[in-house]
Coordinates of C-alpha atoms in Angstrom, one line a residue:
M1 CA 0.0 0.0 0.0
V2 CA 2.8 2.4 0.8
G3 CA 3.8 4.3 -2.3
G4 CA 0.4 4.5 -4.0
G5 CA 0.5 2.0 -6.8
N6 CA -1.7 -0.6 -5.2
A7 CA -3.6 1.7 -2.9
A8 CA -7.4 1.2 -3.1
V9 CA -9.2 4.5 -3.5
L10 CA -12.6 4.2 -1.9
L11 CA -13.9 7.7 -2.5
E12 CA -12.4 10.2 -4.9
R13 CA -13.8 13.2 -3.1
M14 CA -16.2 13.9 -0.3
P15 CA -19.7 14.9 -1.7
G16 CA -20.0 18.6 -1.3
A17 CA -16.2 19.1 -1.0
A18 CA -16.3 22.3 -3.1
D19 CA -18.6 23.9 -0.5
S20 CA -16.5 22.5 2.5
A21 CA -15.0 24.8 5.1
M22 CA -11.6 23.7 3.9
A23 CA -12.3 24.8 0.3
R24 CA -13.7 28.1 1.6
F25 CA -10.6 28.6 3.8
I26 CA -8.3 28.2 0.9
A27 CA -10.4 30.6 -1.2
W28 CA -10.5 33.1 1.7
L29 CA -6.7 32.9 2.1
S30 CA -6.3 33.6 -1.7
D31 CA -8.8 36.4 -1.7
G32 CA -7.0 38.1 1.2
G33 CA -3.6 37.8 -0.4
R34 CA -2.3 35.5 2.4
L35 CA -1.6 32.4 0.3
D36 CA -2.4 31.0 -3.1
A37 CA -2.3 27.3 -2.6
A38 CA -2.8 24.9 -5.5
D39 CA -3.6 21.9 -3.3
Y40 CA -3.8 20.7 0.3
E41 CA -0.2 19.7 0.5
Q42 CA 0.9 23.3 -0.3
L43 CA -1.5 24.5 2.3
W44 CA -0.1 22.1 4.9
T45 CA 3.5 23.1 4.1
W46 CA 2.7 26.8 4.5
S47 CA 0.9 26.1 7.8
V48 CA 3.9 24.4 9.4
E49 CA 6.6 26.6 7.9
H50 CA 4.8 29.8 8.8
P51 CA 2.9 29.0 12.0
E52 CA 2.3 32.6 13.1
E53 CA 0.6 33.4 9.8
F54 CA -1.4 30.2 9.8
W55 CA -2.8 30.4 13.3
A56 CA -3.6 34.1 12.9
A57 CA -5.5 33.3 9.7
L58 CA -7.4 30.5 11.5
W59 CA -8.3 32.9 14.3
D60 CA -9.7 35.4 11.9
F61 CA -11.5 32.9 9.6
F62 CA -13.5 31.5 12.5
G63 CA -13.9 34.8 14.3
V64 CA -12.4 33.8 17.7
R65 CA -13.7 36.2 20.3
S66 CA -11.3 37.8 22.7
T67 CA -11.0 41.1 24.6
S68 CA -8.4 42.3 22.1
H69 CA -7.1 41.2 18.8
P70 CA -3.8 39.3 19.2
E71 CA -0.6 41.2 18.4
T72 CA 1.7 38.3 18.8
V73 CA 1.0 34.6 17.9
L74 CA 4.0 32.6 19.0
A75 CA 6.3 34.4 21.4
D76 CA 8.4 31.3 22.2
R77 CA 8.6 28.1 20.0
S78 CA 10.3 26.0 22.6
M79 CA 9.0 22.5 23.3
P80 CA 8.0 22.1 26.0
G81 CA 7.1 25.6 27.0
A82 CA 5.9 27.3 23.8
T83 CA 4.1 30.6 24.5
W84 CA 1.0 31.3 22.4
F85 CA -0.9 34.5 22.0
P86 CA 0.5 36.4 25.0
G87 CA -1.7 39.1 26.4
V88 CA -4.9 37.7 24.8
R89 CA -7.9 37.0 27.1
L90 CA -10.8 34.9 26.0
N91 CA -13.1 32.2 27.3
Y92 CA -14.0 28.7 25.9
A93 CA -17.6 28.8 27.0
E94 CA -18.1 32.3 25.5
Q95 CA -16.7 31.0 22.1
V96 CA -19.2 28.1 22.3
F97 CA -22.1 30.5 22.8
T98 CA -21.2 32.6 19.9
Q99 CA -22.7 29.8 17.8
A100 CA -26.0 29.8 19.8
N101 CA -29.0 29.6 17.5
P102 CA -32.5 29.6 19.2
Q103 CA -33.9 27.8 16.1
R104 CA -31.7 24.8 16.5
A105 CA -31.0 22.2 19.1
A106 CA -27.7 22.4 21.0
L107 CA -27.9 18.8 22.3
V108 CA -29.8 15.7 21.3
V109 CA -29.9 13.3 24.3
T110 CA -30.8 9.6 24.4
A111 CA -30.1 6.5 26.4
E112 CA -30.9 2.9 26.4
G113 CA -34.6 2.4 26.0
R114 CA -35.3 6.1 25.6
D115 CA -36.3 8.2 22.6
P116 CA -34.1 11.1 21.7
V117 CA -34.9 14.5 23.3
E118 CA -33.7 17.8 22.0
V119 CA -32.2 20.5 24.3
S120 CA -32.3 24.0 22.7
W121 CA -29.5 26.5 22.8
T122 CA -31.8 28.7 24.9
E123 CA -32.3 25.9 27.5
L124 CA -28.5 25.1 27.5
R125 CA -27.7 28.8 28.1
R126 CA -30.2 29.0 30.9
S127 CA -28.8 25.9 32.7
V128 CA -25.1 27.0 32.2
A129 CA -26.0 30.5 33.5
G130 CA -27.8 29.0 36.5
L131 CA -25.0 26.6 37.5
A132 CA -22.3 29.3 36.9
A133 CA -24.2 31.7 39.2
S134 CA -24.2 29.0 41.9
L135 CA -20.5 28.3 41.5
R136 CA -19.8 31.9 42.1
A137 CA -22.1 32.0 45.1
W138 CA -20.2 29.1 46.5
G139 CA -16.9 31.0 46.2
V140 CA -15.5 29.2 43.2
K141 CA -12.8 31.4 41.7
P142 CA -10.7 31.1 38.5
G143 CA -8.3 28.2 38.8
D144 CA -10.4 26.3 41.3
R145 CA -11.3 22.8 40.3
V146 CA -14.8 21.4 39.6
G147 CA -14.9 17.6 39.6
A148 CA -17.6 15.4 38.1
Y149 CA -18.5 11.7 38.4
L150 CA -21.0 11.7 35.6
P151 CA -22.0 9.7 32.5
N152 CA -22.6 11.1 29.0
I153 CA -25.6 13.3 29.9
P154 CA -26.5 17.0 29.5
E155 CA -25.6 17.8 33.1
A156 CA -21.9 17.0 32.2
V157 CA -22.0 19.4 29.3
V158 CA -23.6 22.1 31.5
G159 CA -21.0 21.4 34.2
L160 CA -18.0 21.8 31.8
L161 CA -19.4 25.0 30.3
A162 CA -20.4 26.5 33.6
A163 CA -17.0 25.8 35.1
A164 CA -15.3 27.3 32.1
S165 CA -17.4 30.4 32.1
V166 CA -16.2 31.3 35.6
G167 CA -12.6 30.3 34.9
A168 CA -12.7 27.1 37.0
V169 CA -10.9 24.0 35.8
W170 CA -13.1 21.0 34.8
S171 CA -12.3 17.4 35.4
C172 CA -14.6 14.4 34.8
V173 CA -14.3 10.7 35.5
A174 CA -16.9 8.2 34.1
P175 CA -19.1 6.4 36.7
D176 CA -18.0 2.9 35.5
Y177 CA -14.7 3.6 37.2
G178 CA -14.2 2.1 40.7
T179 CA -14.1 4.4 43.7
Q180 CA -10.4 4.1 44.3
S181 CA -9.6 5.0 40.6
V182 CA -11.7 8.1 40.9
I183 CA -10.2 9.1 44.3
D184 CA -6.7 8.6 42.9
R185 CA -7.5 11.1 40.2
F186 CA -9.5 13.7 42.2
A187 CA -7.4 13.7 45.3
Q188 CA -4.5 15.1 43.3
I189 CA -6.4 18.1 42.0
E190 CA -8.5 18.9 45.1
P191 CA -11.8 19.9 43.6
V192 CA -13.9 22.4 45.6
V193 CA -17.2 21.3 44.0
L194 CA -18.2 17.8 43.0
L195 CA -21.0 16.8 40.7
V196 CA -22.0 13.1 41.1
T197 CA -24.5 10.8 39.4
D198 CA -26.8 8.2 41.0
G199 CA -26.0 5.8 38.2
Y200 CA -25.8 5.0 34.5
H201 CA -27.3 2.7 31.8
W202 CA -25.5 -0.3 30.6
A203 CA -26.6 -3.4 28.7
G204 CA -30.3 -3.1 29.7
K205 CA -29.5 -2.5 33.4
R206 CA -29.6 0.6 35.6
V207 CA -26.2 0.6 37.3
D208 CA -26.6 2.1 40.8
R209 CA -23.6 4.3 41.8
R210 CA -25.1 6.1 44.8
A211 CA -22.9 4.2 47.3
E212 CA -19.8 4.9 45.2
A213 CA -20.6 8.6 44.9
T214 CA -21.0 8.9 48.7
E215 CA -17.7 7.2 49.3
I216 CA -15.9 9.4 46.7
A217 CA -17.3 12.6 48.2
A218 CA -16.4 11.5 51.8
A219 CA -12.8 10.8 50.7
L220 CA -12.2 14.3 49.2
A221 CA -11.6 16.8 52.0
S222 CA -11.3 19.7 49.6
V223 CA -14.9 19.5 48.4
R224 CA -17.1 22.2 49.8
Q225 CA -20.3 21.4 47.9
V226 CA -21.6 18.2 46.4
V227 CA -24.4 18.2 43.8
S228 CA -26.3 15.1 43.0
V229 CA -27.7 14.5 39.5
G230 CA -30.8 12.3 39.7
H231 CA -30.2 10.5 36.4
L232 CA -31.8 7.1 37.3
F233 CA -33.7 7.6 40.5
G234 CA -35.0 11.1 40.2
D235 CA -35.5 13.2 43.4
E236 CA -34.8 10.5 46.0
P237 CA -33.2 11.8 49.2
V238 CA -29.6 12.8 49.1
P239 CA -27.0 12.9 51.9
S240 CA -27.1 15.8 54.3
G241 CA -25.4 18.9 52.9
W242 CA -25.7 17.8 49.3
L243 CA -27.8 19.6 46.8
R244 CA -30.0 18.1 44.1
W245 CA -29.3 19.3 40.6
G246 CA -32.5 21.3 40.3
D247 CA -31.6 23.2 43.5
A248 CA -28.1 23.9 42.3
V249 CA -29.1 25.6 39.1
A250 CA -30.0 29.2 40.1
P251 CA -33.2 30.4 38.3
D252 CA -33.2 33.5 36.0
A253 CA -29.4 34.0 36.1
E254 CA -27.5 36.0 33.5
L255 CA -24.7 34.2 31.8
A256 CA -21.4 36.0 32.3
F257 CA -17.9 34.9 31.1
E258 CA -14.6 35.4 32.9
P259 CA -12.0 36.5 30.4
V260 CA -8.9 34.4 31.1
P261 CA -5.4 34.3 29.5
F262 CA -5.0 32.1 26.4
D263 CA -3.1 29.5 28.5
H264 CA -5.5 29.5 31.4
P265 CA -6.4 25.9 32.4
L266 CA -9.7 24.6 30.9
W267 CA -9.8 21.0 31.9
I268 CA -7.7 18.1 33.3
L269 CA -7.7 14.8 31.5
Y270 CA -6.0 11.6 32.8
S271 CA -3.6 9.4 31.1
S272 CA -2.3 6.5 33.2
G273 CA 1.3 5.3 32.9
T274 CA 2.9 2.1 33.9
T275 CA 3.8 3.3 37.4
G276 CA 2.4 5.7 40.0
L277 CA -0.8 7.7 40.0
P278 CA -2.6 8.7 36.8
K279 CA -1.2 11.8 35.1
G280 CA -3.4 14.9 35.2
I281 CA -3.0 16.5 31.8
V282 CA -3.9 20.2 31.8
H283 CA -5.1 21.9 28.6
G284 CA -5.8 25.6 28.1
H285 CA -8.8 27.6 26.9
G286 CA -7.2 29.1 23.8
G287 CA -5.3 26.0 22.6
I288 CA -8.5 23.9 22.7
I289 CA -10.6 26.5 20.9
L290 CA -8.1 26.7 18.0
E291 CA -7.4 23.0 17.7
H292 CA -11.0 22.0 17.8
L293 CA -12.0 24.7 15.3
K294 CA -9.3 23.5 13.0
W295 CA -9.9 19.8 13.4
L296 CA -13.7 19.8 13.5
G297 CA -14.4 22.9 11.5
L298 CA -11.9 22.4 8.7
H299 CA -10.8 18.8 8.6
N300 CA -14.1 17.2 9.5
D301 CA -16.2 19.9 7.9
V302 CA -18.6 20.1 10.8
R303 CA -21.0 22.8 10.0
P304 CA -23.7 24.8 11.8
G305 CA -26.8 22.6 12.1
D306 CA -24.9 19.3 11.7
R307 CA -25.4 16.6 14.3
F308 CA -22.2 15.3 15.8
F309 CA -22.3 11.8 17.4
W310 CA -19.3 9.9 18.7
Y311 CA -19.9 6.9 20.8
T312 CA -18.0 7.4 24.0
T313 CA -18.1 7.7 27.8
T314 CA -16.9 10.7 29.7
A315 CA -13.7 8.8 30.4
W316 CA -12.4 9.3 26.9
V317 CA -11.1 12.5 25.4
V318 CA -13.6 12.0 22.6
W319 CA -16.3 13.2 25.0
N320 CA -14.5 16.6 25.2
V321 CA -14.4 16.6 21.4
I322 CA -18.2 16.1 21.2
V323 CA -18.6 19.2 23.4
G324 CA -16.1 20.9 21.0
S325 CA -18.4 20.4 18.1
L326 CA -20.6 23.1 19.7
L327 CA -17.8 25.5 18.7
T328 CA -18.8 25.0 15.1
G329 CA -22.5 25.5 15.7
A330 CA -23.3 21.8 15.4
T331 CA -25.6 19.8 17.6
A332 CA -23.9 17.5 20.0
V333 CA -25.5 14.0 20.3
L334 CA -25.2 12.4 23.8
Y335 CA -25.9 8.7 24.4
D336 CA -25.7 6.9 27.7
G337 CA -25.5 3.1 27.3
S338 CA -23.8 0.1 25.7
P339 CA -22.9 0.1 22.0
A340 CA -24.1 -3.4 21.7
W341 CA -27.5 -3.5 23.5
P342 CA -30.0 -4.8 22.8
A343 CA -28.0 -5.8 19.7
K344 CA -24.7 -5.1 18.1
D345 CA -26.2 -2.4 15.9
A346 CA -27.1 -0.1 18.9
V347 CA -24.8 2.7 17.7
W348 CA -26.1 2.6 14.2
R349 CA -29.7 2.7 15.5
V350 CA -28.9 5.8 17.6
A351 CA -27.3 7.5 14.6
A352 CA -30.4 6.9 12.6
Q353 CA -32.8 8.0 15.4
T354 CA -30.9 11.3 16.0
G355 CA -30.2 12.2 12.3
A356 CA -26.4 12.2 12.9
T357 CA -24.3 13.7 10.1
H358 CA -21.0 12.8 11.7
L359 CA -20.7 9.4 13.4
G360 CA -17.6 8.4 15.4
L361 CA -16.8 4.8 16.3
S362 CA -13.9 2.9 17.7
A363 CA -12.1 0.6 15.3
G364 CA -13.0 -2.3 17.5
Y365 CA -16.7 -1.6 17.2
V366 CA -16.4 -1.4 13.4
T367 CA -14.6 -4.7 13.1
A368 CA -17.1 -6.3 15.5
C369 CA -20.0 -5.2 13.3
Q370 CA -18.2 -6.5 10.2
K371 CA -17.6 -9.9 11.8
A372 CA -21.2 -10.1 12.9
G373 CA -22.3 -9.7 9.3
L374 CA -24.2 -6.5 9.9
R375 CA -25.3 -4.3 7.1
P376 CA -26.3 -1.1 8.8
G377 CA -26.9 0.8 5.6
T378 CA -29.7 -1.7 4.8
T379 CA -31.3 -2.0 8.2
H380 CA -31.1 1.7 9.3
D381 CA -31.8 5.0 7.7
L382 CA -28.3 6.5 7.6
S383 CA -29.1 9.0 4.8
A384 CA -28.0 12.0 7.0
V385 CA -24.5 10.5 7.7
R386 CA -21.9 12.3 5.7
C387 CA -18.8 11.3 7.6
I388 CA -17.8 8.2 9.7
M389 CA -14.8 8.6 12.0
S390 CA -13.0 5.6 13.3
T391 CA -10.3 6.0 15.8
G392 CA -8.7 4.5 19.0
S393 CA -6.6 1.9 17.1
P394 CA -5.8 1.1 13.5
L395 CA -8.7 0.0 11.4
P396 CA -8.0 -3.1 9.3
V397 CA -8.1 -2.5 5.5
D398 CA -10.9 -5.0 5.0
A399 CA -13.0 -3.1 7.5
W400 CA -12.6 0.1 5.4
H401 CA -14.0 -1.9 2.4
W402 CA -16.9 -3.2 4.6
V403 CA -17.9 0.4 5.5
Y404 CA -18.3 1.3 1.8
D405 CA -20.1 -2.0 1.1
A406 CA -22.3 -2.5 4.1
V407 CA -22.9 1.1 5.4
K408 CA -22.8 3.7 2.6
A409 CA -21.1 3.9 -0.8
D410 CA -20.6 7.6 -0.8
V411 CA -19.8 8.2 2.9
W412 CA -16.6 9.9 3.9
L413 CA -14.6 7.5 6.1
D414 CA -12.1 9.4 8.2
A415 CA -9.7 7.7 10.6
P416 CA -8.1 10.4 12.7
S417 CA -5.3 9.5 15.1
G418 CA -4.3 11.7 18.0
G419 CA -4.6 11.4 21.7
T420 CA -5.7 12.5 25.1
D421 CA -2.3 14.2 25.3
V422 CA -3.2 17.0 22.8
A423 CA -7.1 16.6 22.9
G424 CA -7.0 16.4 19.2
A425 CA -5.6 14.6 16.1
Y426 CA -2.2 14.6 14.4
V427 CA -3.3 12.9 11.2
G428 CA -6.8 12.5 9.8
G429 CA -9.3 13.6 7.2
C430 CA -9.4 16.2 4.5
P431 CA -12.5 16.8 2.4
L432 CA -10.5 17.7 -0.7
K433 CA -8.4 14.4 -0.9
P434 CA -9.3 10.9 -1.9
V435 CA -10.0 8.2 0.7
V436 CA -7.5 5.4 0.4
A437 CA -8.1 2.2 2.3
G438 CA -6.0 1.9 5.4
E439 CA -4.6 5.5 5.2
M440 CA -5.2 8.8 7.0
Q441 CA -5.7 11.4 4.2
C442 CA -3.3 14.0 5.6
R443 CA -1.3 15.5 8.3
L444 CA -3.5 18.1 10.0
L445 CA -2.8 21.8 9.3
G446 CA -0.3 23.4 11.7
T447 CA 0.8 20.0 12.9
R448 CA 4.4 19.1 11.9
V449 CA 4.1 15.3 12.1
E450 CA 7.0 13.1 10.9
A451 CA 8.1 9.5 11.1
W452 CA 11.5 9.2 12.7
S453 CA 14.1 6.4 12.9
D454 CA 15.6 5.5 16.2
D455 CA 18.5 7.8 15.5
G456 CA 16.2 10.8 14.8
K457 CA 16.2 10.8 11.0
P458 CA 12.9 11.6 9.1
L459 CA 11.5 8.6 7.1
V460 CA 9.2 8.6 4.1
D461 CA 7.4 5.4 3.1
E462 CA 9.0 3.6 6.1
V463 CA 7.7 2.9 9.6
G464 CA 9.1 5.2 12.3
E465 CA 8.2 6.8 15.6
L466 CA 5.4 9.4 15.4
V467 CA 7.0 12.7 16.4
V468 CA 5.8 16.3 16.3
T469 CA 8.7 18.6 15.6
A470 CA 7.0 22.0 16.2
A471 CA 4.7 23.2 19.0
M472 CA 0.9 22.8 18.8
P473 CA -1.4 25.2 20.7
S474 CA -3.2 22.3 22.4
M475 CA -0.1 20.5 23.8
P476 CA -0.5 20.3 27.6
L477 CA 0.2 23.3 29.6
Y478 CA 1.7 21.0 32.3
F479 CA 0.9 17.9 34.3
W480 CA -0.9 18.5 37.6
G481 CA 1.4 18.2 40.6
D482 CA 4.6 18.3 38.4
P483 CA 6.1 21.6 39.5
D484 CA 9.5 21.2 37.9
G485 CA 8.0 19.7 34.7
R486 CA 10.0 16.5 35.0
R487 CA 7.1 14.0 34.5
Y488 CA 5.9 16.1 31.5
H489 CA 9.4 16.1 29.9
D490 CA 10.0 12.4 30.5
A491 CA 6.6 11.5 29.0
Y492 CA 7.2 13.1 25.6
F493 CA 10.7 14.7 25.2
D494 CA 13.0 12.1 26.8
T495 CA 13.7 10.2 23.6
F496 CA 14.3 13.1 21.2
P497 CA 15.2 16.3 23.1
G498 CA 13.0 19.2 22.0
V499 CA 10.8 16.9 19.9
W500 CA 7.5 15.4 20.9
R501 CA 7.4 11.6 20.8
H502 CA 3.8 10.4 21.0
G503 CA 4.3 6.6 21.4
D504 CA 2.9 5.4 18.1
F505 CA 4.5 3.8 15.0
I506 CA 3.6 5.7 11.8
T507 CA 4.4 5.8 8.1
I508 CA 4.3 9.1 6.2
T509 CA 3.9 8.2 2.6
S510 CA 5.3 10.1 -0.4
R511 CA 1.7 11.2 -1.2
G512 CA 1.3 13.0 2.1
T513 CA -1.0 10.3 3.6
A514 CA -0.2 8.5 6.9
I515 CA -0.6 5.0 8.2
V516 CA -0.6 4.5 12.0
H517 CA 0.5 1.0 13.1
G518 CA -0.2 1.0 16.8
R519 CA 1.5 1.7 20.1
S520 CA 5.3 1.8 20.3
D521 CA 5.3 2.1 24.1
S522 CA 3.8 0.1 27.0
T523 CA 0.4 2.0 27.2
L524 CA -2.6 -0.3 26.9
N525 CA -5.0 0.6 24.2
R526 CA -8.0 -1.6 24.5
H527 CA -11.0 -1.0 22.2
G528 CA -9.8 2.5 21.5
V529 CA -9.4 3.6 25.2
R530 CA -5.9 4.1 26.4
M531 CA -5.3 2.7 29.9
G532 CA -2.4 2.6 32.3
S533 CA -1.2 -0.7 33.6
A534 CA -0.5 1.0 37.0
D535 CA -4.2 1.1 37.8
I536 CA -4.4 -2.7 37.3
Y537 CA -1.3 -3.4 39.3
A538 CA -2.5 -1.3 42.2
A539 CA -5.7 -3.3 42.3
V540 CA -4.3 -6.8 41.8
E541 CA -1.4 -6.5 44.2
E542 CA -3.8 -5.6 47.0
L543 CA -4.6 -9.3 47.1
P544 CA -2.4 -11.2 49.5
E545 CA -2.1 -14.2 47.1
I546 CA -0.4 -12.0 44.4
A547 CA 3.3 -11.2 44.8
E548 CA 3.8 -9.5 41.4
S549 CA 1.8 -8.9 38.2
L550 CA 2.3 -7.9 34.6
V551 CA -0.3 -7.0 32.0
I552 CA 0.3 -6.6 28.3
G553 CA -1.8 -5.7 25.3
A554 CA -1.5 -7.1 21.8
E555 CA -3.1 -5.6 18.7
F556 CA -3.8 -8.1 15.9
P557 CA -4.1 -7.1 12.2
D558 CA -7.8 -8.2 12.1
G559 CA -8.7 -5.6 14.8
R560 CA -8.7 -8.0 17.8
Y561 CA -7.1 -6.8 21.1
Y562 CA -5.8 -9.4 23.5
M563 CA -5.0 -8.4 27.1
P564 CA -3.6 -11.1 29.3
L565 CA -2.6 -10.7 33.0
F566 CA 0.4 -12.7 34.3
V567 CA 0.7 -13.1 38.0
V568 CA 3.4 -14.4 40.4
L569 CA 1.7 -16.1 43.3
A570 CA 2.6 -15.7 46.9
E571 CA 4.0 -18.8 48.6
G572 CA 1.3 -21.4 49.2
S573 CA -1.3 -19.8 46.8
V574 CA -3.0 -21.5 43.9
L575 CA -4.5 -19.8 40.8
D576 CA -7.8 -21.6 40.9
D577 CA -11.2 -20.6 39.8
D578 CA -11.9 -18.8 43.1
L579 CA -8.8 -16.6 42.9
T580 CA -9.3 -15.9 39.2
A581 CA -12.8 -14.7 39.9
R582 CA -11.6 -12.5 42.9
I583 CA -8.8 -11.0 40.7
K584 CA -11.3 -10.0 38.0
A585 CA -13.8 -8.7 40.6
T586 CA -11.2 -6.6 42.3
I587 CA -10.0 -5.1 39.0
R588 CA -13.6 -4.4 38.0
Q589 CA -14.4 -2.7 41.3
R590 CA -11.2 -0.8 41.7
C591 CA -10.7 0.2 38.0
S592 CA -13.5 -0.5 35.6
P593 CA -15.0 -3.4 33.5
R594 CA -12.7 -2.5 30.6
H595 CA -9.6 -3.1 32.7
V596 CA -10.5 -6.8 33.3
P597 CA -8.1 -9.0 31.4
D598 CA -9.0 -11.6 28.8
E599 CA -7.0 -14.2 30.6
I600 CA -5.1 -14.7 33.8
M601 CA -2.1 -17.0 34.0

């Protein structure tokens, strides 16, 4: 496939490419005398060789709102430590609400066994204003942390936007995580407000998390106010001192935005390593605004009025990307439930019911549907779907062909690859380029991605380490609790000084496309969700029968992911059915169901 001769072109050009935002951006650059690019590759080259001009142009094209127009784009290009847009003050939530349209839905919300319900921009604004007013009344100041233990529901979106509007820092952990995994994350960041759910939907069941929420809140001494979201059990009594959601959202409040510096913390995401506590990755308001406008607005052609649905939980950075679709004026589709209940086609059914134009899936889900012999394009009305996004792990070539055969012949299949680390993509789609089976269409604008050999030489048409050789605005500001920057440096810059090493193997072809081959480090990547082995070790090695443990993950070319756990037993212990069951139960409780290994030996 590398080199182009035998590459299978599945789609010559996305339908409507001439009217895409990318095409309009190129024309706008030309009309303004900034750049006359003949094709995408020329545009990409300009964007990485002249980053100040590119990011300033992107800012103006999308009309980023700030208290003053930026005078300087990139004051310091160092990695780590680049300084973007010094002196600029803006707010992520304010940029979201510049797209508010009272005639359209902001959110479409559904869950297992429930019909979709629309939430208007007016309703979203009212809820965000009400919660933000309460946050201020509770003394929440810029830089304070707001923690959330919530599923993929509207209250999570409201919480993020309300926290951002007051300059607080948002951090959310999904409720399928065990209590200790949540405490390990939140104890580091010391939230002053905690939003908790009473449960979530999964595989036809209502999973009660009231006891876990109580335990988490009791373990966090920093929390001054707990708010309970009655997702499953309505207005049942809550512990003394807690507030119900309805009482926490002040009525008739005006929505106000705190202008913050470009690099003011917006949210904290978590990426576990192989040792120690999960790393708290801090991203800033300005970097996320620009990267999500670029990725979603240009590369994915997400337009006002589109419906953006990506199957995820709040544990995955993709959830933050769903909220980011609001920056383009799209409607964000939220689903709480299993992707395979009551049948494997659940996600396709939700896409059809909600009229999704953009559908995001994990590669594992796509291959599972293929193996099950599903033909979603025949069984569901997917006429609204323009773009299917597959990410999380490499998508096998035969699965690309299955999408065009069994889903939709003229759909635009985009396979972006990026990470929690930058809350975005390095390589992915371009509406102006052909779709080639097994390949990402391009390196994203402003993202200087290369494949490097072990000795730091750029490679073309050969497998190498995925590196980024110039700063991106959404690279982490820092890791939480890493005052000297040592953990941050060691995570990305230890192999090639001054160059970001992501931890994937990649091929950059001579045609400008990319092929991602999977992880080059020891991070687990199961069904598209990156997990740290440290969480599993901490759980397993609590058991007195276990002396040591080792977990590995293996990606197979057909999309299967195999994750065995090897254990060294304490003297006198036996790995029988009882111990195996207790190991799995401990991992499930302490970590999450997705952390449970396929086999223990």
